[in-house]
Every structure is written in C-alpha cells, then in structure tokens.
C-alpha cells in the first residue's frame, strides 16, 4: 500500500490524488465477511481458496469473490404427486434442511448447489415413496425419513452439502 502511495506521489498527484485514488480503489478491494460467511476467491480464474470471516483484501479487477453462507438453509419441496407401491395415488410435500460444509466444493463442483439439492430432494422423494405401500408411508415415517436423508446425503456429498 505504501508503494502505491509513493508511486502516486511521484506522478505529482499529491495528497488529493492519493485520496481520490483511495476513494475508488479501497471500496473495491476490501470486503467484510460475517462469522457465518466464507469467500471463495478466484484470481484471474484460478482458485485461491476460501477466506473469512473478517476483513478480506481483493485486488480490484483481478480477484473475484463468491460469497457462501454456511448457515442451515430450508427448501420447501413443492407438492409431489406419487403412486405408492400398492397403486394408491398420494400427494406429498416436504421440507429439506441442508448446509454447506465446504464452500470451495459448493462453488467449484456444481453450478448451482441450491437448485441441484432441491431437484435431488424432489426426485428422491418420489422414488423412495413410490417404493413403499401406503400403510408404510403413514406408519413408518421415521424410517422413510432416514432413508431419504441417507440417499440425499450420498448424492450431495461431492459438493459438500449436508
């Protein structure tokens, strides 16, 4: 930073010039991440790693940061029309709770982890419930929920979503 100030001073811009340059560069170079956020940093397209929480310094127009939230997210799975194993039509809706465990994998390994998780939850819900008779859907909800969680966790593991 001192070298930048000295270079500007040599150009003859003076203190006012330094302040003008700082007013434009600093807002683009500094980011503040909260305790529950991480920034995945790319420099000229190459992955540098995850940073945060706290104050992050980026090189303007060279670095790009993707902000990731590590808190638990809820997705409302829309109503799904299913046919049970004993050919009884049923309508089911669900809620998926998940969180990002590794922000780098969530950014690099899948285009949109939120949408991907939602679609996997919908298809897994239809698949698992279609294999169970209506009696089991009503009486063994805990067993079915556990089976759903295991399948969804296995499928979302590559991009570090739990």
Backbone as CSV, one residue per row, in Angstrom:
resi,resn,N_x,N_y,N_z,CA_x,CA_y,CA_z,C_x,C_y,C_z
1,UNK,0.826,-1.173,0.000,0.000,0.000,0.000,0.879,1.247,0.000
2,UNK,1.960,1.222,0.779,2.866,2.367,0.826,3.522,2.583,-0.533
3,UNK,3.822,1.497,-1.233,4.440,1.624,-2.547,3.484,2.292,-3.527
4,UNK,2.206,1.976,-3.419,1.198,2.587,-4.272,1.116,4.087,-4.001
5,UNK,1.126,4.456,-2.727,1.074,5.871,-2.351,2.307,6.596,-2.870
6,UNK,3.483,5.988,-2.743,4.714,6.613,-3.222,4.705,6.768,-4.740
7,UNK,4.182,5.784,-5.449,4.115,5.871,-6.905,3.190,7.002,-7.337
8,UNK,2.088,7.170,-6.648,1.146,8.243,-6.973,1.769,9.600,-6.671
9,UNK,2.500,9.668,-5.557,3.160,10.931,-5.188,4.211,11.300,-6.230
10,UNK,4.940,10.311,-6.783,5.950,10.572,-7.801,5.329,11.115,-9.078
11,UNK,4.095,10.683,-9.331,3.410,11.169,-10.514,2.988,12.630,-10.366
12,UNK,3.137,13.168,-9.185,2.819,14.572,-8.964,1.358,14.831,-8.658
13,UNK,0.635,13.806,-8.275,-0.781,13.993,-7.983,-1.008,14.541,-6.581
14,UNK,-0.058,14.360,-5.704,-0.156,14.916,-4.361,-1.136,14.177,-3.487
15,UNK,-1.417,14.786,-2.353,-2.291,14.186,-1.346,-3.716,14.047,-1.868
16,UNK,-4.178,15.035,-2.614,-5.536,14.981,-3.161,-5.665,13.806,-4.131
17,UNK,-4.637,13.611,-4.942,-4.648,12.487,-5.880,-4.671,11.157,-5.170
18,UNK,-3.898,11.049,-4.093,-3.882,9.821,-3.302,-5.264,9.565,-2.719
19,UNK,-5.896,10.586,-2.231,-7.231,10.427,-1.624,-8.268,10.037,-2.676
20,UNK,-8.165,10.599,-3.873,-9.119,10.267,-4.938,-8.934,8.812,-5.372
21,UNK,-7.680,8.406,-5.577,-7.409,7.016,-5.959,-7.868,6.065,-4.857
22,UNK,-7.601,6.383,-3.612,-8.015,5.543,-2.485,-9.530,5.448,-2.393
23,UNK,-10.219,6.551,-2.702,-11.681,6.547,-2.640,-12.289,5.601,-3.667
24,UNK,-11.596,5.393,-4.786,-12.120,4.487,-5.806,-11.648,3.047,-5.621
25,UNK,-10.418,2.859,-5.176,-9.843,1.514,-5.082,-10.245,0.784,-3.804
26,UNK,-10.222,1.451,-2.667,-10.487,0.767,-1.398,-11.862,0.103,-1.327
27,UNK,-12.952,0.765,-1.769,-14.242,0.058,-1.706,-14.284,-1.209,-2.550
28,UNK,-13.514,-1.253,-3.623,-13.477,-2.443,-4.468,-12.525,-3.501,-3.923
29,UNK,-11.569,-3.089,-3.101,-10.534,-4.006,-2.630,-10.854,-4.650,-1.292
30,UNK,-11.673,-4.021,-0.486,-11.957,-4.536,0.855,-13.360,-5.112,0.933
31,UNK,-13.466,-6.265,1.552,-14.767,-6.897,1.814,-14.777,-7.344,3.265
32,UNK,-15.941,-7.293,3.868,-16.104,-7.762,5.241,-17.080,-8.928,5.211
33,UNK,-16.625,-10.071,5.719,-17.474,-11.263,5.781,-17.880,-11.532,7.212
34,UNK,-19.143,-11.865,7.397,-19.664,-12.175,8.728,-19.172,-13.549,9.185
35,UNK,-19.419,-13.862,10.433,-18.948,-15.115,11.032,-19.464,-16.337,10.285
36,UNK,-20.655,-16.273,9.734,-21.266,-17.418,9.065,-21.023,-17.411,7.552
37,UNK,-20.163,-16.534,7.052,-19.886,-16.452,5.621,-18.427,-16.791,5.323
38,UNK,-18.195,-17.316,4.132,-16.852,-17.533,3.636,-16.812,-17.002,2.209
39,UNK,-15.669,-16.503,1.819,-15.489,-16.020,0.457,-14.558,-16.953,-0.291
40,UNK,-15.014,-17.487,-1.406,-14.184,-18.327,-2.259,-13.560,-17.379,-3.287
41,UNK,-12.228,-17.277,-3.249,-11.511,-16.279,-4.034,-10.920,-16.908,-5.293
42,UNK,-11.135,-16.231,-6.430,-10.546,-16.610,-7.705,-9.658,-15.455,-8.172
43,UNK,-8.445,-15.745,-8.549,-7.540,-14.734,-9.104,-7.303,-15.098,-10.566
44,UNK,-7.819,-14.220,-11.439,-7.727,-14.443,-12.887,-8.252,-15.831,-13.267
45,UNK,-9.321,-16.241,-12.613,-9.973,-17.507,-12.931,-9.458,-18.719,-12.186
46,UNK,-8.341,-18.576,-11.495,-7.781,-19.721,-10.753,-8.190,-19.631,-9.291
47,UNK,-8.529,-20.763,-8.734,-8.971,-20.826,-7.338,-7.806,-20.548,-6.390
48,UNK,-7.996,-19.568,-5.488,-7.001,-19.293,-4.444,-7.349,-20.011,-3.149
49,UNK,-8.640,-20.099,-2.854,-9.080,-20.751,-1.628,-10.224,-19.988,-0.987
50,UNK,-10.586,-20.426,0.205,-11.673,-19.791,0.949,-11.087,-18.903,2.035
51,UNK,-11.676,-17.738,2.208,-11.229,-16.791,3.227,-12.416,-16.377,4.070
52,UNK,-12.102,-15.923,5.261,-13.142,-15.352,6.111,-13.270,-16.126,7.386
53,UNK,-13.993,-15.640,8.317,-14.704,-14.357,8.342,-13.753,-13.210,8.649
54,UNK,-14.264,-11.987,8.516,-13.475,-10.801,8.818,-13.207,-9.980,7.585
55,UNK,-12.118,-9.222,7.623,-11.749,-8.312,6.551,-10.953,-9.065,5.485
56,UNK,-11.380,-8.942,4.236,-10.756,-9.620,3.108,-10.247,-8.548,2.146
57,UNK,-9.004,-8.694,1.698,-8.442,-7.769,0.722,-8.401,-8.450,-0.638
58,UNK,-9.001,-7.800,-1.644,-9.022,-8.304,-3.011,-8.292,-7.322,-3.917
59,UNK,-7.644,-7.828,-4.940,-7.033,-6.964,-5.932,-8.119,-6.599,-6.940
60,UNK,-8.471,-5.318,-7.040,-9.564,-4.925,-7.939,-9.294,-5.347,-9.387
61,UNK,-10.335,-5.834,-10.050,-10.320,-6.264,-11.446,-9.424,-7.473,-11.691
62,UNK,-8.852,-8.068,-10.662,-8.042,-9.275,-10.800,-8.686,-10.408,-10.011
63,UNK,-9.091,-10.111,-8.784,-9.721,-11.106,-7.915,-11.230,-11.033,-8.035
64,UNK,-11.852,-12.200,-7.909,-13.310,-12.297,-7.849,-13.656,-13.158,-6.650
65,UNK,-14.660,-12.729,-5.883,-15.046,-13.476,-4.697,-16.492,-13.939,-4.821
66,UNK,-16.720,-15.206,-4.502,-18.069,-15.758,-4.411,-18.350,-15.963,-2.935
67,UNK,-19.380,-15.284,-2.436,-19.715,-15.351,-1.018,-20.618,-16.553,-0.765
68,UNK,-20.243,-17.379,0.230,-21.020,-18.569,0.581,-21.539,-18.444,2.004
69,UNK,-22.794,-18.788,2.203,-23.420,-18.764,3.514,-23.348,-20.169,4.103
70,UNK,-22.827,-20.308,5.319,-22.656,-21.624,5.939,-23.799,-21.994,6.884
71,UNK,-24.811,-21.141,6.967,-25.938,-21.439,7.858,-26.846,-22.508,7.249
72,UNK,-27.710,-23.066,8.068,-28.675,-24.061,7.602,-29.714,-23.361,6.729
73,UNK,-29.986,-23.957,5.573,-30.940,-23.415,4.614,-32.134,-24.360,4.546
74,UNK,-33.321,-23.806,4.407,-34.511,-24.645,4.237,-35.068,-24.443,2.839
75,UNK,-35.438,-25.544,2.219,-36.070,-25.514,0.901,-37.409,-26.211,1.023
76,UNK,-38.444,-25.532,0.591,-39.776,-26.123,0.573,-39.912,-26.914,-0.721
77,UNK,-40.023,-28.223,-0.613,-40.205,-29.070,-1.785,-41.690,-29.029,-2.139
78,UNK,-41.968,-28.596,-3.356,-43.362,-28.442,-3.767,-44.102,-29.785,-3.734
79,UNK,-45.420,-29.703,-3.765,-46.230,-30.927,-3.702,-45.849,-31.870,-4.829
80,UNK,-45.680,-33.124,-4.460,-45.308,-34.160,-5.411,-46.433,-35.184,-5.495
81,UNK,-46.884,-35.429,-6.704,-47.887,-36.464,-6.930,-47.138,-37.779,-7.093
82,UNK,-47.444,-38.734,-6.242,-46.758,-40.025,-6.313,-47.780,-41.146,-6.406
83,UNK,-47.303,-42.285,-6.841,-48.105,-43.502,-6.854,-47.371,-44.490,-5.964
84,UNK,-48.014,-44.936,-4.893,-47.376,-45.860,-3.963,-47.227,-47.233,-4.604
85,UNK,-46.508,-48.106,-3.912,-46.267,-49.443,-4.453,-47.578,-50.213,-4.642
86,UNK,-48.575,-49.930,-3.819,-49.861,-50.616,-3.953,-50.856,-49.824,-4.812
87,UNK,-50.336,-48.976,-5.714,-51.107,-48.218,-6.706,-52.143,-47.278,-6.101
88,UNK,-51.789,-46.634,-5.017,-52.652,-45.623,-4.412,-52.018,-44.263,-4.686
89,UNK,-52.752,-43.345,-5.337,-52.183,-42.014,-5.582,-52.128,-41.220,-4.278
90,UNK,-51.062,-40.481,-4.121,-50.906,-39.654,-2.919,-50.196,-38.353,-3.309
91,UNK,-50.480,-37.319,-2.539,-49.806,-36.035,-2.708,-48.977,-35.784,-1.464
92,UNK,-47.703,-35.501,-1.669,-46.775,-35.338,-0.554,-46.013,-34.026,-0.746
93,UNK,-45.816,-33.303,0.351,-44.899,-32.169,0.310,-43.883,-32.348,1.422
94,UNK,-42.753,-31.676,1.279,-41.664,-31.892,2.222,-40.848,-30.610,2.381
95,UNK,-39.966,-30.635,3.379,-39.021,-29.554,3.618,-37.643,-30.185,3.736
96,UNK,-36.668,-29.583,3.059,-35.297,-30.068,3.112,-34.461,-29.046,3.869
97,UNK,-33.713,-29.523,4.846,-32.772,-28.686,5.582,-31.372,-29.114,5.171
98,UNK,-30.534,-28.151,4.788,-29.162,-28.506,4.469,-28.254,-27.322,4.748
99,UNK,-26.960,-27.606,4.774,-25.958,-26.554,4.947,-24.724,-26.924,4.144
100,UNK,-23.965,-25.894,3.791,-22.727,-26.096,3.049,-21.618,-26.391,4.046
101,UNK,-20.912,-27.489,3.853,-19.823,-27.889,4.730,-18.490,-27.362,4.199
102,UNK,-18.290,-27.445,2.897,-17.056,-26.989,2.259,-17.415,-25.977,1.175
103,UNK,-17.183,-24.680,1.414,-17.592,-23.668,0.435,-16.877,-23.797,-0.909
104,UNK,-15.650,-24.269,-0.909,-14.917,-24.413,-2.174,-15.597,-25.451,-3.071
105,UNK,-15.930,-26.597,-2.513,-16.594,-27.645,-3.297,-17.968,-27.190,-3.776
106,UNK,-18.687,-26.431,-2.955,-20.017,-25.959,-3.331,-19.961,-24.978,-4.503
107,UNK,-18.865,-24.263,-4.642,-18.729,-23.309,-5.743,-18.147,-23.974,-6.986
108,UNK,-17.142,-24.827,-6.803,-16.382,-25.360,-7.929,-17.014,-26.610,-8.542
109,UNK,-17.622,-27.467,-7.742,-18.049,-28.778,-8.241,-19.473,-28.832,-8.780
110,UNK,-20.277,-27.796,-8.548,-21.643,-27.783,-9.064,-22.003,-26.340,-9.406
111,UNK,-22.775,-26.175,-10.476,-23.090,-24.820,-10.923,-23.966,-24.077,-9.923
112,UNK,-25.036,-24.711,-9.485,-25.957,-24.074,-8.545,-26.355,-25.118,-7.503
113,UNK,-25.624,-25.155,-6.373,-25.845,-26.200,-5.374,-27.253,-26.133,-4.787
114,UNK,-27.820,-24.955,-4.690,-29.167,-24.777,-4.131,-30.193,-25.490,-5.023
115,UNK,-30.156,-25.207,-6.314,-31.095,-25.824,-7.248,-30.853,-27.325,-7.361
116,UNK,-29.585,-27.714,-7.400,-29.250,-29.138,-7.506,-29.768,-29.912,-6.302
117,UNK,-29.608,-29.356,-5.113,-30.102,-30.017,-3.903,-31.617,-30.126,-3.928
118,UNK,-32.287,-29.083,-4.370,-33.747,-29.096,-4.452,-34.242,-30.165,-5.423
119,UNK,-33.615,-30.238,-6.592,-34.046,-31.233,-7.583,-33.751,-32.654,-7.136
120,UNK,-32.613,-32.871,-6.500,-32.304,-34.209,-5.975,-33.312,-34.594,-4.902
121,UNK,-33.681,-33.657,-4.048,-34.665,-33.944,-2.996,-36.010,-34.328,-3.606
122,UNK,-36.436,-33.622,-4.653,-37.720,-33.935,-5.287,-37.717,-35.320,-5.922
123,UNK,-36.692,-35.620,-6.695,-36.666,-36.916,-7.369,-36.494,-38.065,-6.384
124,UNK,-35.696,-37.851,-5.338,-35.508,-38.896,-4.327,-36.802,-39.124,-3.561
125,UNK,-37.507,-38.054,-3.263,-38.791,-38.171,-2.558,-39.764,-39.020,-3.367
126,UNK,-39.899,-38.719,-4.654,-40.812,-39.508,-5.499,-40.367,-40.960,-5.601
127,UNK,-39.082,-41.172,-5.744,-38.561,-42.528,-5.911,-38.768,-43.382,-4.664
128,UNK,-38.391,-42.845,-3.513,-38.485,-43.627,-2.270,-39.944,-43.871,-1.884
129,UNK,-40.763,-42.851,-1.987,-42.170,-43.029,-1.597,-42.912,-43.928,-2.571
130,UNK,-42.489,-43.958,-3.832,-43.123,-44.841,-4.807,-42.819,-46.305,-4.560
131,UNK,-41.811,-46.602,-3.767,-41.457,-47.986,-3.465,-42.134,-48.509,-2.198
132,UNK,-42.840,-47.641,-1.495,-43.457,-48.054,-0.224,-44.972,-48.124,-0.365
133,UNK,-45.601,-49.083,0.303,-47.068,-49.114,0.318,-47.607,-47.970,1.190
134,UNK,-48.868,-47.622,0.975,-49.484,-46.508,1.695,-49.434,-46.712,3.208
135,UNK,-49.607,-47.935,3.659,-49.539,-48.233,5.094,-48.194,-47.813,5.690
136,UNK,-47.104,-48.133,4.981,-45.771,-47.777,5.468,-45.555,-46.271,5.466
137,UNK,-46.119,-45.577,4.472,-45.983,-44.120,4.437,-46.587,-43.481,5.682
138,UNK,-47.667,-44.051,6.142,-48.346,-43.486,7.302,-47.763,-43.949,8.629
139,UNK,-47.286,-45.197,8.676,-46.849,-45.744,9.966,-45.341,-45.690,10.207
140,UNK,-44.536,-45.635,9.156,-43.082,-45.692,9.325,-42.405,-44.445,8.754
141,UNK,-42.893,-43.301,9.149,-42.350,-42.045,8.629,-40.888,-41.851,9.013
142,UNK,-40.520,-42.234,10.228,-39.128,-42.057,10.662,-38.156,-42.890,9.822
143,UNK,-38.541,-44.118,9.525,-37.686,-44.991,8.717,-37.546,-44.416,7.303
144,UNK,-38.636,-43.943,6.735,-38.602,-43.370,5.389,-37.787,-42.077,5.386
145,UNK,-37.951,-41.246,6.404,-37.161,-40.009,6.501,-35.667,-40.313,6.573
146,UNK,-35.293,-41.327,7.345,-33.881,-41.712,7.468,-33.338,-42.193,6.124
147,UNK,-34.138,-42.986,5.411,-33.724,-43.476,4.105,-33.553,-42.315,3.118
148,UNK,-34.481,-41.364,3.149,-34.378,-40.179,2.291,-33.103,-39.393,2.593
149,UNK,-32.824,-39.194,3.880,-31.638,-38.432,4.274,-30.356,-39.117,3.803
150,UNK,-30.271,-40.426,3.953,-29.079,-41.159,3.526,-28.851,-41.029,2.027
151,UNK,-29.925,-41.161,1.242,-29.792,-41.093,-0.215,-29.406,-39.680,-0.651
152,UNK,-30.063,-38.675,-0.098,-29.772,-37.282,-0.477,-28.360,-36.900,-0.045
153,UNK,-27.942,-37.317,1.161,-26.575,-37.031,1.617,-25.535,-37.662,0.696
154,UNK,-25.775,-38.883,0.269,-24.838,-39.569,-0.609,-24.724,-38.838,-1.954
155,UNK,-25.841,-38.350,-2.470,-25.828,-37.681,-3.771,-25.244,-36.271,-3.708
156,UNK,-25.407,-35.576,-2.588,-24.905,-34.199,-2.476,-23.512,-34.128,-1.855
157,UNK,-22.966,-35.250,-1.439,-21.635,-35.272,-0.827,-20.526,-34.675,-1.696
158,UNK,-20.514,-34.901,-3.025,-19.417,-34.349,-3.846,-19.289,-32.829,-3.763
159,UNK,-20.380,-32.112,-3.573,-20.261,-30.660,-3.474,-20.441,-30.154,-2.039
160,UNK,-20.215,-31.031,-1.097,-20.109,-30.681,0.335,-21.356,-30.024,0.879
161,UNK,-22.495,-30.558,0.539,-23.758,-30.099,1.098,-24.285,-31.213,1.986
162,UNK,-24.630,-30.914,3.219,-25.072,-31.940,4.173,-26.485,-31.633,4.604
